C-alpha cells in the first residue's frame, strides 16, 4: 500500500514515469510549478463575471475541473470519476451549440473501458503515458478548441446582475 505516483493519472504521474521514482523531489517541484501556473490560468479565465447561462461558462467550468484533476499532486484511480463532469459539460455544450458530437460520443463510450483496463494493468503508451492520461489530454484539447472558437467569435459576455 502507499502512494505510487507512476500509477496516478496526473502530470506528476507522467513526470514520475519519465524521470523515475528516484527523482521524486524534482518531480514534485515541477508538478508544483505547473499547479501554480494552472491556478493563475484559472484565475485569469474567471476574472470576469461569466453568467451561468453563457456557453463560455460551461467550457470554463469543464476546463477548470479537468485542469485541476490533471495538475493535482495526488489522485487515486477512483478519483478519476470526477472526469465525468467535464466530459458531460462538454457534451452539453456541443449539443446546445449544435456542434457535431459523433466523435466525442465515441470517445465517451470507450473511456470507461480504458479506465477499467488501466486500473488492472501497468500499460503505458510509449512507456510513459497511462491511457487515461491520453484521454484526459484529448478532452482538454477538445475543450480548449471550443474555448478558442468562442473567443474568436467575439461573443461578448454581458455582466450579470448578481450581487
Short mmCIF file of C-alpha atoms in Angstrom, two decimals:
data_model
loop_
_atom_site.label_atom_id
_atom_site.label_comp_id
_atom_site.label_asym_id
_atom_site.label_seq_id
_atom_site.Cartn_x
_atom_site.Cartn_y
_atom_site.Cartn_z
CA UNK A 1 0.00 0.00 0.00
CA UNK A 2 1.03 3.62 -0.26
CA UNK A 3 1.32 6.21 -2.96
CA UNK A 4 2.82 5.24 -6.30
CA UNK A 5 2.97 8.38 -8.45
CA UNK A 6 3.68 6.35 -11.60
CA UNK A 7 0.16 4.94 -11.48
CA UNK A 8 -1.58 8.29 -10.99
CA UNK A 9 -3.46 9.99 -13.81
CA UNK A 10 -1.77 13.34 -13.26
CA UNK A 11 1.11 15.41 -14.58
CA UNK A 12 3.07 14.18 -11.58
CA UNK A 13 2.38 10.60 -12.73
CA UNK A 14 3.68 11.37 -16.21
CA UNK A 15 6.79 13.03 -14.80
CA UNK A 16 7.37 10.08 -12.46
CA UNK A 17 7.24 7.72 -15.42
CA UNK A 18 9.66 9.89 -17.41
CA UNK A 19 12.13 10.74 -14.63
CA UNK A 20 11.67 7.67 -12.43
CA UNK A 21 10.79 7.42 -8.76
CA UNK A 22 14.36 8.29 -7.78
CA UNK A 23 13.74 11.86 -8.94
CA UNK A 24 10.76 12.42 -6.63
CA UNK A 25 11.93 15.83 -5.40
CA UNK A 26 12.37 17.15 -8.94
CA UNK A 27 9.04 15.66 -10.00
CA UNK A 28 7.33 17.37 -7.06
CA UNK A 29 8.90 20.76 -7.78
CA UNK A 30 7.95 20.64 -11.47
CA UNK A 31 4.44 19.48 -10.56
CA UNK A 32 4.02 22.33 -8.07
CA UNK A 33 5.22 24.88 -10.62
CA UNK A 34 2.66 23.63 -13.15
CA UNK A 35 -0.03 23.60 -10.45
CA UNK A 36 0.70 27.27 -9.69
CA UNK A 37 0.65 28.11 -13.41
CA UNK A 38 -2.68 26.29 -13.68
CA UNK A 39 -4.07 28.26 -10.74
CA UNK A 40 -3.07 31.54 -12.38
CA UNK A 41 -4.59 30.41 -15.68
CA UNK A 42 -7.87 29.50 -13.99
CA UNK A 43 -7.89 32.84 -12.16
CA UNK A 44 -7.27 34.60 -15.49
CA UNK A 45 -10.20 32.76 -17.10
CA UNK A 46 -12.64 33.56 -14.30
CA UNK A 47 -11.54 37.14 -13.54
CA UNK A 48 -14.53 38.42 -15.49
CA UNK A 49 -18.02 37.57 -14.35
CA UNK A 50 -19.33 34.85 -16.67
CA UNK A 51 -23.11 34.34 -16.46
CA UNK A 52 -24.14 30.74 -15.85
CA UNK A 53 -26.36 30.76 -18.93
CA UNK A 54 -23.48 31.77 -21.23
CA UNK A 55 -21.89 28.95 -23.29
CA UNK A 56 -18.46 30.06 -22.17
CA UNK A 57 -19.39 29.28 -18.55
CA UNK A 58 -19.82 25.59 -19.42
CA UNK A 59 -16.45 25.47 -21.14
CA UNK A 60 -14.63 27.36 -18.38
CA UNK A 61 -16.18 25.12 -15.73
CA UNK A 62 -15.21 21.94 -17.62
CA UNK A 63 -11.70 23.28 -18.23
CA UNK A 64 -11.25 24.24 -14.58
CA UNK A 65 -12.25 20.80 -13.30
CA UNK A 66 -10.18 18.90 -15.85
CA UNK A 67 -7.09 21.05 -15.37
CA UNK A 68 -7.42 20.76 -11.58
CA UNK A 69 -7.59 16.98 -11.78
CA UNK A 70 -4.66 16.71 -14.20
CA UNK A 71 -2.42 19.08 -12.24
CA UNK A 72 -3.33 17.76 -8.79
CA UNK A 73 -0.45 16.42 -6.76
CA UNK A 74 -2.23 13.20 -5.85
CA UNK A 75 -5.08 11.32 -7.48
CA UNK A 76 -6.43 7.90 -6.62
CA UNK A 77 -7.79 5.88 -9.55
CA UNK A 78 -11.34 6.14 -8.23
CA UNK A 79 -10.97 9.95 -8.09
CA UNK A 80 -10.96 9.90 -11.87
CA UNK A 81 -14.75 9.68 -11.64
CA UNK A 82 -14.55 13.47 -11.38
CA UNK A 83 -13.76 13.44 -15.11
CA UNK A 84 -17.36 12.52 -15.86
CA UNK A 85 -18.42 16.09 -15.12
CA UNK A 86 -16.16 17.92 -17.63
CA UNK A 87 -16.99 15.32 -20.27
CA UNK A 88 -20.70 15.76 -19.64
CA UNK A 89 -20.36 19.54 -19.67
CA UNK A 90 -18.54 19.48 -23.00
CA UNK A 91 -21.17 17.19 -24.49
CA UNK A 92 -23.87 19.55 -23.21
CA UNK A 93 -22.03 22.50 -24.76
CA UNK A 94 -21.72 20.69 -28.12
CA UNK A 95 -25.41 19.85 -28.06
CA UNK A 96 -26.52 23.39 -27.11
CA UNK A 97 -24.27 24.95 -29.73
CA UNK A 98 -25.33 22.41 -32.37
CA UNK A 99 -21.78 21.20 -33.00
CA UNK A 100 -21.07 17.64 -34.18
CA UNK A 101 -21.00 15.14 -31.33
CA UNK A 102 -20.40 11.78 -33.01
CA UNK A 103 -16.61 11.60 -32.49
CA UNK A 104 -16.94 12.87 -28.94
CA UNK A 105 -19.64 10.28 -28.23
CA UNK A 106 -17.29 7.53 -29.40
CA UNK A 107 -14.58 8.86 -27.05
CA UNK A 108 -17.09 8.85 -24.19
CA UNK A 109 -18.13 5.28 -24.95
CA UNK A 110 -14.60 3.88 -24.96
CA UNK A 111 -13.44 5.85 -21.90
CA UNK A 112 -14.83 3.52 -19.19
CA UNK A 113 -13.13 0.54 -20.83
CA UNK A 114 -9.81 2.40 -21.00
CA UNK A 115 -10.01 3.36 -17.32
CA UNK A 116 -11.05 -0.17 -16.35
CA UNK A 117 -8.15 -1.77 -18.22
CA UNK A 118 -5.71 0.79 -16.82
CA UNK A 119 -6.84 0.00 -13.28
CA UNK A 120 -5.73 -3.62 -13.62
CA UNK A 121 -2.64 -3.28 -15.80
CA UNK A 122 0.59 -1.31 -15.93
CA UNK A 123 0.02 -0.37 -19.58
CA UNK A 124 1.86 2.79 -20.60
CA UNK A 125 1.85 4.35 -24.05
CA UNK A 126 5.43 4.91 -25.19
CA UNK A 127 6.41 3.63 -21.75
CA UNK A 128 5.46 6.88 -20.01
CA UNK A 129 1.80 7.83 -20.54
CA UNK A 130 -1.06 5.94 -18.93
CA UNK A 131 -4.01 5.56 -21.36
CA UNK A 132 -6.41 7.55 -19.13
CA UNK A 133 -4.00 10.47 -19.24
CA UNK A 134 -4.13 10.36 -23.02
CA UNK A 135 -7.95 10.53 -22.84
CA UNK A 136 -7.71 13.44 -20.39
CA UNK A 137 -5.37 15.32 -22.73
CA UNK A 138 -7.69 14.70 -25.69
CA UNK A 139 -10.61 16.06 -23.64
CA UNK A 140 -8.52 19.04 -22.55
CA UNK A 141 -7.56 19.83 -26.15
CA UNK A 142 -11.19 19.45 -27.22
CA UNK A 143 -12.33 21.92 -24.56
CA UNK A 144 -9.56 24.39 -25.44
CA UNK A 145 -10.54 24.16 -29.12
CA UNK A 146 -14.07 25.30 -28.35
CA UNK A 147 -12.88 27.92 -25.87
CA UNK A 148 -10.76 29.39 -28.66
CA UNK A 149 -13.71 29.26 -31.05
CA UNK A 150 -15.84 31.14 -28.51
CA UNK A 151 -13.07 33.70 -28.05
CA UNK A 152 -12.55 34.18 -31.81
CA UNK A 153 -16.29 34.53 -32.37
CA UNK A 154 -16.06 37.61 -30.18
CA UNK A 155 -19.15 36.80 -28.21
CA UNK A 156 -19.28 39.49 -25.58
CA UNK A 157 -20.08 38.38 -22.08
CA UNK A 158 -22.77 40.57 -20.59
CA UNK A 159 -22.25 41.39 -16.92
CA UNK A 160 -24.74 39.67 -14.68
CA UNK A 161 -26.94 41.46 -12.18
CA UNK A 162 -25.95 39.10 -9.38
CA UNK A 163 -24.92 40.90 -6.16
#
